[in-house]
PDB file of C-alpha atoms in Angstrom:
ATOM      1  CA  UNK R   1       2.296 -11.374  -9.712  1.00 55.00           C
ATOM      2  CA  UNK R   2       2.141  -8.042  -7.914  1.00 67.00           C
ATOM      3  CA  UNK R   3       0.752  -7.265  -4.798  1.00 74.00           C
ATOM      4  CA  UNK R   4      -0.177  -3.962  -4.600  1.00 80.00           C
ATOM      5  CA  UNK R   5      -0.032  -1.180  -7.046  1.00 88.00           C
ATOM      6  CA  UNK R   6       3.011   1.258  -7.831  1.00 91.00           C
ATOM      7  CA  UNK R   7       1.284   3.771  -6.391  1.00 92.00           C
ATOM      8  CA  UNK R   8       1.386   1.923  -2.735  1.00 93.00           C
ATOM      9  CA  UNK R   9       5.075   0.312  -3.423  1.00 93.00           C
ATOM     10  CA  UNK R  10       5.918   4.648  -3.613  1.00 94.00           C
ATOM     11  CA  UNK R  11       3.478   5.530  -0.910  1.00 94.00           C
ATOM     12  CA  UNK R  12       5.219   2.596   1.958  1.00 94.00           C
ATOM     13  CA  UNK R  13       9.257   3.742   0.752  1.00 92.00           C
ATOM     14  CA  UNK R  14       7.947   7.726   1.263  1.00 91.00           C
ATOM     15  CA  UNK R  15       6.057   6.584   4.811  1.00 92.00           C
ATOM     16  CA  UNK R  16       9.274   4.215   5.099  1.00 90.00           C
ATOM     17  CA  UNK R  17      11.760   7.319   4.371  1.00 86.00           C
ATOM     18  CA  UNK R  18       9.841   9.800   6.960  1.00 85.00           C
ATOM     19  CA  UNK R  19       9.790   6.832   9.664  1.00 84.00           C
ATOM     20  CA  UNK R  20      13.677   6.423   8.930  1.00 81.00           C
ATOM     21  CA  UNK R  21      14.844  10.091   9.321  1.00 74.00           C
ATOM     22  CA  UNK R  22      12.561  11.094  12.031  1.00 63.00           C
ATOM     23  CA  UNK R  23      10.382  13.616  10.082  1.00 56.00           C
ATOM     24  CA  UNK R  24       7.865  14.113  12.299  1.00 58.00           C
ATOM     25  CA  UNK R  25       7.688  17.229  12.362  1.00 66.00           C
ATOM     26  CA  UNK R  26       6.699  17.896   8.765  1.00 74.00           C
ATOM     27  CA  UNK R  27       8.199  16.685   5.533  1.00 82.00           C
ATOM     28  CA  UNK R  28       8.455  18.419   1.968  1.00 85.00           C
ATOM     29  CA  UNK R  29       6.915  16.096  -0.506  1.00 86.00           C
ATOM     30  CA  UNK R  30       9.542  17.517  -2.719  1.00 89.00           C
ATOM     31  CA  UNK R  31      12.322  16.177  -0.550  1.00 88.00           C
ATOM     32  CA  UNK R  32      10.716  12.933   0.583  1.00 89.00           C
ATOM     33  CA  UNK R  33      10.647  12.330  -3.304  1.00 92.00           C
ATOM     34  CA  UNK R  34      13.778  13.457  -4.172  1.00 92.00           C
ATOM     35  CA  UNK R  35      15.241  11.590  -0.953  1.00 89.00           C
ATOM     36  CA  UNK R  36      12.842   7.851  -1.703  1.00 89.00           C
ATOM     37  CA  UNK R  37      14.092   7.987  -5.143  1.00 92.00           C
ATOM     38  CA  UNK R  38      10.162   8.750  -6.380  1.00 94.00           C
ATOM     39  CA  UNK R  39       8.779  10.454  -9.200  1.00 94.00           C
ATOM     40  CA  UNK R  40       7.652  13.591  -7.876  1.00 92.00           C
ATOM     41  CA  UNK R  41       3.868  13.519  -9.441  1.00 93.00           C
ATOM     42  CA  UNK R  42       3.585   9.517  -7.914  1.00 91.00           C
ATOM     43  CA  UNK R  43       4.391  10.744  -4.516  1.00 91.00           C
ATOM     44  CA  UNK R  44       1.997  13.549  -4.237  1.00 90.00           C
ATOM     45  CA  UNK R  45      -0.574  11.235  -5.726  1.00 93.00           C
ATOM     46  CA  UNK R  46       0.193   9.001  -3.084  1.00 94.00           C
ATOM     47  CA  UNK R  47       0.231  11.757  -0.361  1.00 93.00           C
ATOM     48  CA  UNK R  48      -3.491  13.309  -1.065  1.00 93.00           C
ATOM     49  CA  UNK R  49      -4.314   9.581  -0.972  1.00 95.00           C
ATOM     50  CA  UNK R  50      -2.173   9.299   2.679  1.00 95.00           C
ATOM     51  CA  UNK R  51      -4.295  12.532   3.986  1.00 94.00           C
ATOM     52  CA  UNK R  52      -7.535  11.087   3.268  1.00 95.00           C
ATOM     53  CA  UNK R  53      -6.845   8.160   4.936  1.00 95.00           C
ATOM     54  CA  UNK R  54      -5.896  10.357   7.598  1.00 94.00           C
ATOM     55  CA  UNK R  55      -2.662   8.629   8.145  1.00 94.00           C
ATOM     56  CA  UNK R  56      -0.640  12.058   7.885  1.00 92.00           C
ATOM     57  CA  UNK R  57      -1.718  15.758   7.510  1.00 89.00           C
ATOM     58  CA  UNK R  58      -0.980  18.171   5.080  1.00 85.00           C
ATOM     59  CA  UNK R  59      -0.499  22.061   5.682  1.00 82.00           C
ATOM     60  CA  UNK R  60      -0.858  24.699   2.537  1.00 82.00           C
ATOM     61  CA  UNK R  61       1.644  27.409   2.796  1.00 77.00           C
ATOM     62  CA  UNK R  62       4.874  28.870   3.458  1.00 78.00           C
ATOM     63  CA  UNK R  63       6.233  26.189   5.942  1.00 74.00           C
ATOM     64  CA  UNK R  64       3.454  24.123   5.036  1.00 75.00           C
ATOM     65  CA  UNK R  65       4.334  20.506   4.201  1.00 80.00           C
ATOM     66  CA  UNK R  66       2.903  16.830   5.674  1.00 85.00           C
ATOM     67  CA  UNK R  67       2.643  15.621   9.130  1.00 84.00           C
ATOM     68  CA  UNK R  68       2.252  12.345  10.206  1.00 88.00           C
ATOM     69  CA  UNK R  69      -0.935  11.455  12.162  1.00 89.00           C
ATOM     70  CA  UNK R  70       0.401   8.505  14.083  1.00 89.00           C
ATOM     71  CA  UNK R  71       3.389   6.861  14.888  1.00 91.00           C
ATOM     72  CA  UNK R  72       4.605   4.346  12.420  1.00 92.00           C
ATOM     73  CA  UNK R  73       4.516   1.732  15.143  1.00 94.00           C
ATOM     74  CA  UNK R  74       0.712   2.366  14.811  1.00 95.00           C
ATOM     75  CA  UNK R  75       0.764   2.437  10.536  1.00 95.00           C
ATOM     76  CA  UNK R  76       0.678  -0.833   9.559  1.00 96.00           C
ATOM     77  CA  UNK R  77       1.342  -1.607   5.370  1.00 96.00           C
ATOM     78  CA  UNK R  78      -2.063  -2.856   5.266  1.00 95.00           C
ATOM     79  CA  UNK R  79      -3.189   0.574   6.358  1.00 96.00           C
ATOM     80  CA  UNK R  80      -0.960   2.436   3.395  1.00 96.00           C
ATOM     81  CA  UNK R  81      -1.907  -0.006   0.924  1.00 95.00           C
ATOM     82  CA  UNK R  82      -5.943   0.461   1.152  1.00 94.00           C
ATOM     83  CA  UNK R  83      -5.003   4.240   1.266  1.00 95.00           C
ATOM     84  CA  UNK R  84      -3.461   4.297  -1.557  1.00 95.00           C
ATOM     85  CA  UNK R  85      -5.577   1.246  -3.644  1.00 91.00           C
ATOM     86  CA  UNK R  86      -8.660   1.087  -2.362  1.00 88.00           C
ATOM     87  CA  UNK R  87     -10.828  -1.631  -0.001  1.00 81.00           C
ATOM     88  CA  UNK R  88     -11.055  -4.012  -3.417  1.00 74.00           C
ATOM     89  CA  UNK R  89      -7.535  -4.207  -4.121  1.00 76.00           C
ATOM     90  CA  UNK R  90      -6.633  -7.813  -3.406  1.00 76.00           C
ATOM     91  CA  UNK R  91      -9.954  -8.756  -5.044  1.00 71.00           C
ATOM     92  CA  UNK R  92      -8.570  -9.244  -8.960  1.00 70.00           C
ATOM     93  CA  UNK R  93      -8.202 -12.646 -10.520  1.00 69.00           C
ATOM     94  CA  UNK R  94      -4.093 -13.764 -10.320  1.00 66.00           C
ATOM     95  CA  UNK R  95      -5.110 -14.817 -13.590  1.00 67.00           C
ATOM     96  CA  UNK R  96      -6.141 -11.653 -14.889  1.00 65.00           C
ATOM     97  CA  UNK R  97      -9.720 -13.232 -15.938  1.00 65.00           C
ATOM     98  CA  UNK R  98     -13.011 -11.254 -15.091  1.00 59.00           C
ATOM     99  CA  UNK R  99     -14.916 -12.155 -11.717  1.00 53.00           C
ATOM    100  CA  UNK R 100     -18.527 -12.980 -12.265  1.00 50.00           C
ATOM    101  CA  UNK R 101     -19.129 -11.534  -9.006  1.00 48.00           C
ATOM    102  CA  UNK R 102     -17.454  -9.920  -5.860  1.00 46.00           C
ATOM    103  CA  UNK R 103     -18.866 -10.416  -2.050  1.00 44.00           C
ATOM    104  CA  UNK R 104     -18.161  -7.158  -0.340  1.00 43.00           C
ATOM    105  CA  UNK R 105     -19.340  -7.098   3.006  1.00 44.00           C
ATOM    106  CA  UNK R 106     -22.239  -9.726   3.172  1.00 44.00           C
ATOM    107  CA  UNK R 107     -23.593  -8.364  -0.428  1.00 45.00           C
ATOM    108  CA  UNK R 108     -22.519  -9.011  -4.214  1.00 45.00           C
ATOM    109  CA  UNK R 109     -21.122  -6.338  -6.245  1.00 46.00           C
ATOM    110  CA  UNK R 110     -20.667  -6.452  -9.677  1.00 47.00           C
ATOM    111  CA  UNK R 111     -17.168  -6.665 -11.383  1.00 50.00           C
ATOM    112  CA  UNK R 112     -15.846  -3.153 -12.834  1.00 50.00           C
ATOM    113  CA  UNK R 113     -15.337  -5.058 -15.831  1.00 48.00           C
ATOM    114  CA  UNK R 114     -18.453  -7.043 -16.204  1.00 47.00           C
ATOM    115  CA  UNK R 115     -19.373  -5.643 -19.596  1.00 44.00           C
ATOM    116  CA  UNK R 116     -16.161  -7.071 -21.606  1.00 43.00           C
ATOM    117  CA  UNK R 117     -16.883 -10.567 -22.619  1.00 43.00           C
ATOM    118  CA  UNK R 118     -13.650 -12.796 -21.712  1.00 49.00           C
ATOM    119  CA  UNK R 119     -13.324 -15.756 -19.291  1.00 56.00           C
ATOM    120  CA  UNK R 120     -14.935 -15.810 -15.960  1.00 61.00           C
ATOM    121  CA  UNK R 121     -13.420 -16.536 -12.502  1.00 59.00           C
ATOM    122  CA  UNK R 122     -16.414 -16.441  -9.825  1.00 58.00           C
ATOM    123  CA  UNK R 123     -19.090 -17.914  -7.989  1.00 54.00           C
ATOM    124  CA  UNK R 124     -19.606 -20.405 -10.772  1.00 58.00           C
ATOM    125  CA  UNK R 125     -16.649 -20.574 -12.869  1.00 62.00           C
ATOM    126  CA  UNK R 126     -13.086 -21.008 -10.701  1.00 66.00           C
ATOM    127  CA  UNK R 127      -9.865 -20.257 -12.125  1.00 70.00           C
ATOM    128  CA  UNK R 128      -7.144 -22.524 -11.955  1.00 72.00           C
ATOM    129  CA  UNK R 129      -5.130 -20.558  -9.287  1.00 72.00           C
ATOM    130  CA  UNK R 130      -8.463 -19.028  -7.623  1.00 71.00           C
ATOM    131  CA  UNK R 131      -8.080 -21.414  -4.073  1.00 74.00           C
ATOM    132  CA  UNK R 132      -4.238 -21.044  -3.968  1.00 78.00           C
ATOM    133  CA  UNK R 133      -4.588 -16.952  -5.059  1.00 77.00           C
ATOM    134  CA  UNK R 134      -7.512 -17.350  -1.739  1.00 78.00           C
ATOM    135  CA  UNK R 135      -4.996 -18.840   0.252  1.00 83.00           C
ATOM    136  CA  UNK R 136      -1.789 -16.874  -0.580  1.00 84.00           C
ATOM    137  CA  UNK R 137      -4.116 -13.000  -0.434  1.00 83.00           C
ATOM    138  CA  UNK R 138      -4.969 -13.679   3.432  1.00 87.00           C
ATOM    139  CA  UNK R 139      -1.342 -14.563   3.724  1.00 90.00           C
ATOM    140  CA  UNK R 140      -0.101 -11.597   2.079  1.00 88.00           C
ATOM    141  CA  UNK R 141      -3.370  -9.179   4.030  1.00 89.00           C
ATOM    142  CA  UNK R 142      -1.794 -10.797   7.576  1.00 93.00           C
ATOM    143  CA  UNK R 143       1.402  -9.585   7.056  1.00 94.00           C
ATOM    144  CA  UNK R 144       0.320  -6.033   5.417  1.00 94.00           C
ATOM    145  CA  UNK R 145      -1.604  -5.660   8.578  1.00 95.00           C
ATOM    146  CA  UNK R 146       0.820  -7.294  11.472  1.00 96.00           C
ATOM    147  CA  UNK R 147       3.544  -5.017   9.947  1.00 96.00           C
ATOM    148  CA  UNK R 148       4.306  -2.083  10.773  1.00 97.00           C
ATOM    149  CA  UNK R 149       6.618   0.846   9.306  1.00 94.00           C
ATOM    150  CA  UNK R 150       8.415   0.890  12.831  1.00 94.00           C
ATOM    151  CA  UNK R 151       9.205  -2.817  11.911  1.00 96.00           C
ATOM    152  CA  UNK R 152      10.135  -2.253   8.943  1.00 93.00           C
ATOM    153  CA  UNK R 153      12.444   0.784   9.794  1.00 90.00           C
ATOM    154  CA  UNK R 154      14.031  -1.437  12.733  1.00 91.00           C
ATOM    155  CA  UNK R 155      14.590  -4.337  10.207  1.00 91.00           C
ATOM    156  CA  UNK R 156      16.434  -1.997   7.489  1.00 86.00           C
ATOM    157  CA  UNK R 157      18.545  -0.284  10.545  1.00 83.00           C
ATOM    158  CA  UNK R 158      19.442  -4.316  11.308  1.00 86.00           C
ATOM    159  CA  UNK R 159      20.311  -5.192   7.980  1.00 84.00           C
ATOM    160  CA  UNK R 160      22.290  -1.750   7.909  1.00 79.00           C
ATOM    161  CA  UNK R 161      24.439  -2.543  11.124  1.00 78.00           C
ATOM    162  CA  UNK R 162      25.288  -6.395   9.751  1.00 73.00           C
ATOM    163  CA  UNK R 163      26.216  -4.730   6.848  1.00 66.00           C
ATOM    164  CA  UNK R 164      28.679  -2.730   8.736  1.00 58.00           C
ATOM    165  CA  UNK R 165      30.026  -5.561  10.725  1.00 60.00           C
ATOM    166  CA  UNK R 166      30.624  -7.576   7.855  1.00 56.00           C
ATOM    167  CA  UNK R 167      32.461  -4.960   5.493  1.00 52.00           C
TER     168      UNK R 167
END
């Protein structure tokens, strides 16, 4: 079972990689790709998705490039994941089954898939992992939003010098 999306596994190792070699300055999404080890078209994707958010800045031109907007001890994962997924993204069924019904901020919403008839998970009709998938999401939404990319940076750096001091 996946958490998030490609799309925000490529967006958090490009936030990770400008975090990690001080690019605050402005980044080439051409290097940042090259450097992250992702596919150039993904990362760009990821980057309009980034700007909108407003969690870095991008300048057209000569020179131009991406800046970041705040320091990664302010960018949580939770923050880069919505950018890059959306506000419903920990809403689908672990089971893969349709949802009768989503509440989204006090009001029901219809499921993008409603039309396709196939088992329901909802309301009215639970799935077999729907409590422990309710459970495990605000697990998984804590720690995307208590984390930063500063922690995350300092933790690889850690791992890095016991690396080191083992070898």
């Amino acid at each position: 079972m996946k958490f998030f999306s490609k799309g925000s596994e490529y967006a958090i190792r490009a936030m990770l990689h400008v975090a990690e070699s001080h690019s605050f300055d402005g980044f080439s999404p051409k290097k940042i790709c090259a450097e992250a080890g992702i596919p150039e078209p993904f990362g760009r994707k990821a980057f309009a998705e980034l700007v909108k958010a407003q969690i870095i800045q991008g300048t057209r031109g000569p020179g131009g490039g991406y800046n970041l907007m705040r320091d990664p001890a302010d960018t949580s994962l939770l923050d880069i994941v919505l950018a890059v997924d959306g506000q419903h993204s920990f809403d689908d069924c672990p089971m893969g089954l349709q949802c009768e019904a989503q509440k989204a901020g006090g009001s029901f919403r219809a499921c993008k898939n409603c039309r396709i008839p196939k088992p329901k998970c909802g309301l009215n009709h639970v799935c077999p992992m729907h409590s422990l998938w309710k459970q495990t999401r605000q697990s998984v939404i804590h720690y995307l939003e208590t984390t930063t990319l500063e922690d995350i940076k300092d933790r690889l750096i850690a791992a890095s010098s016991r690396k080191d001091i083992s070898a």
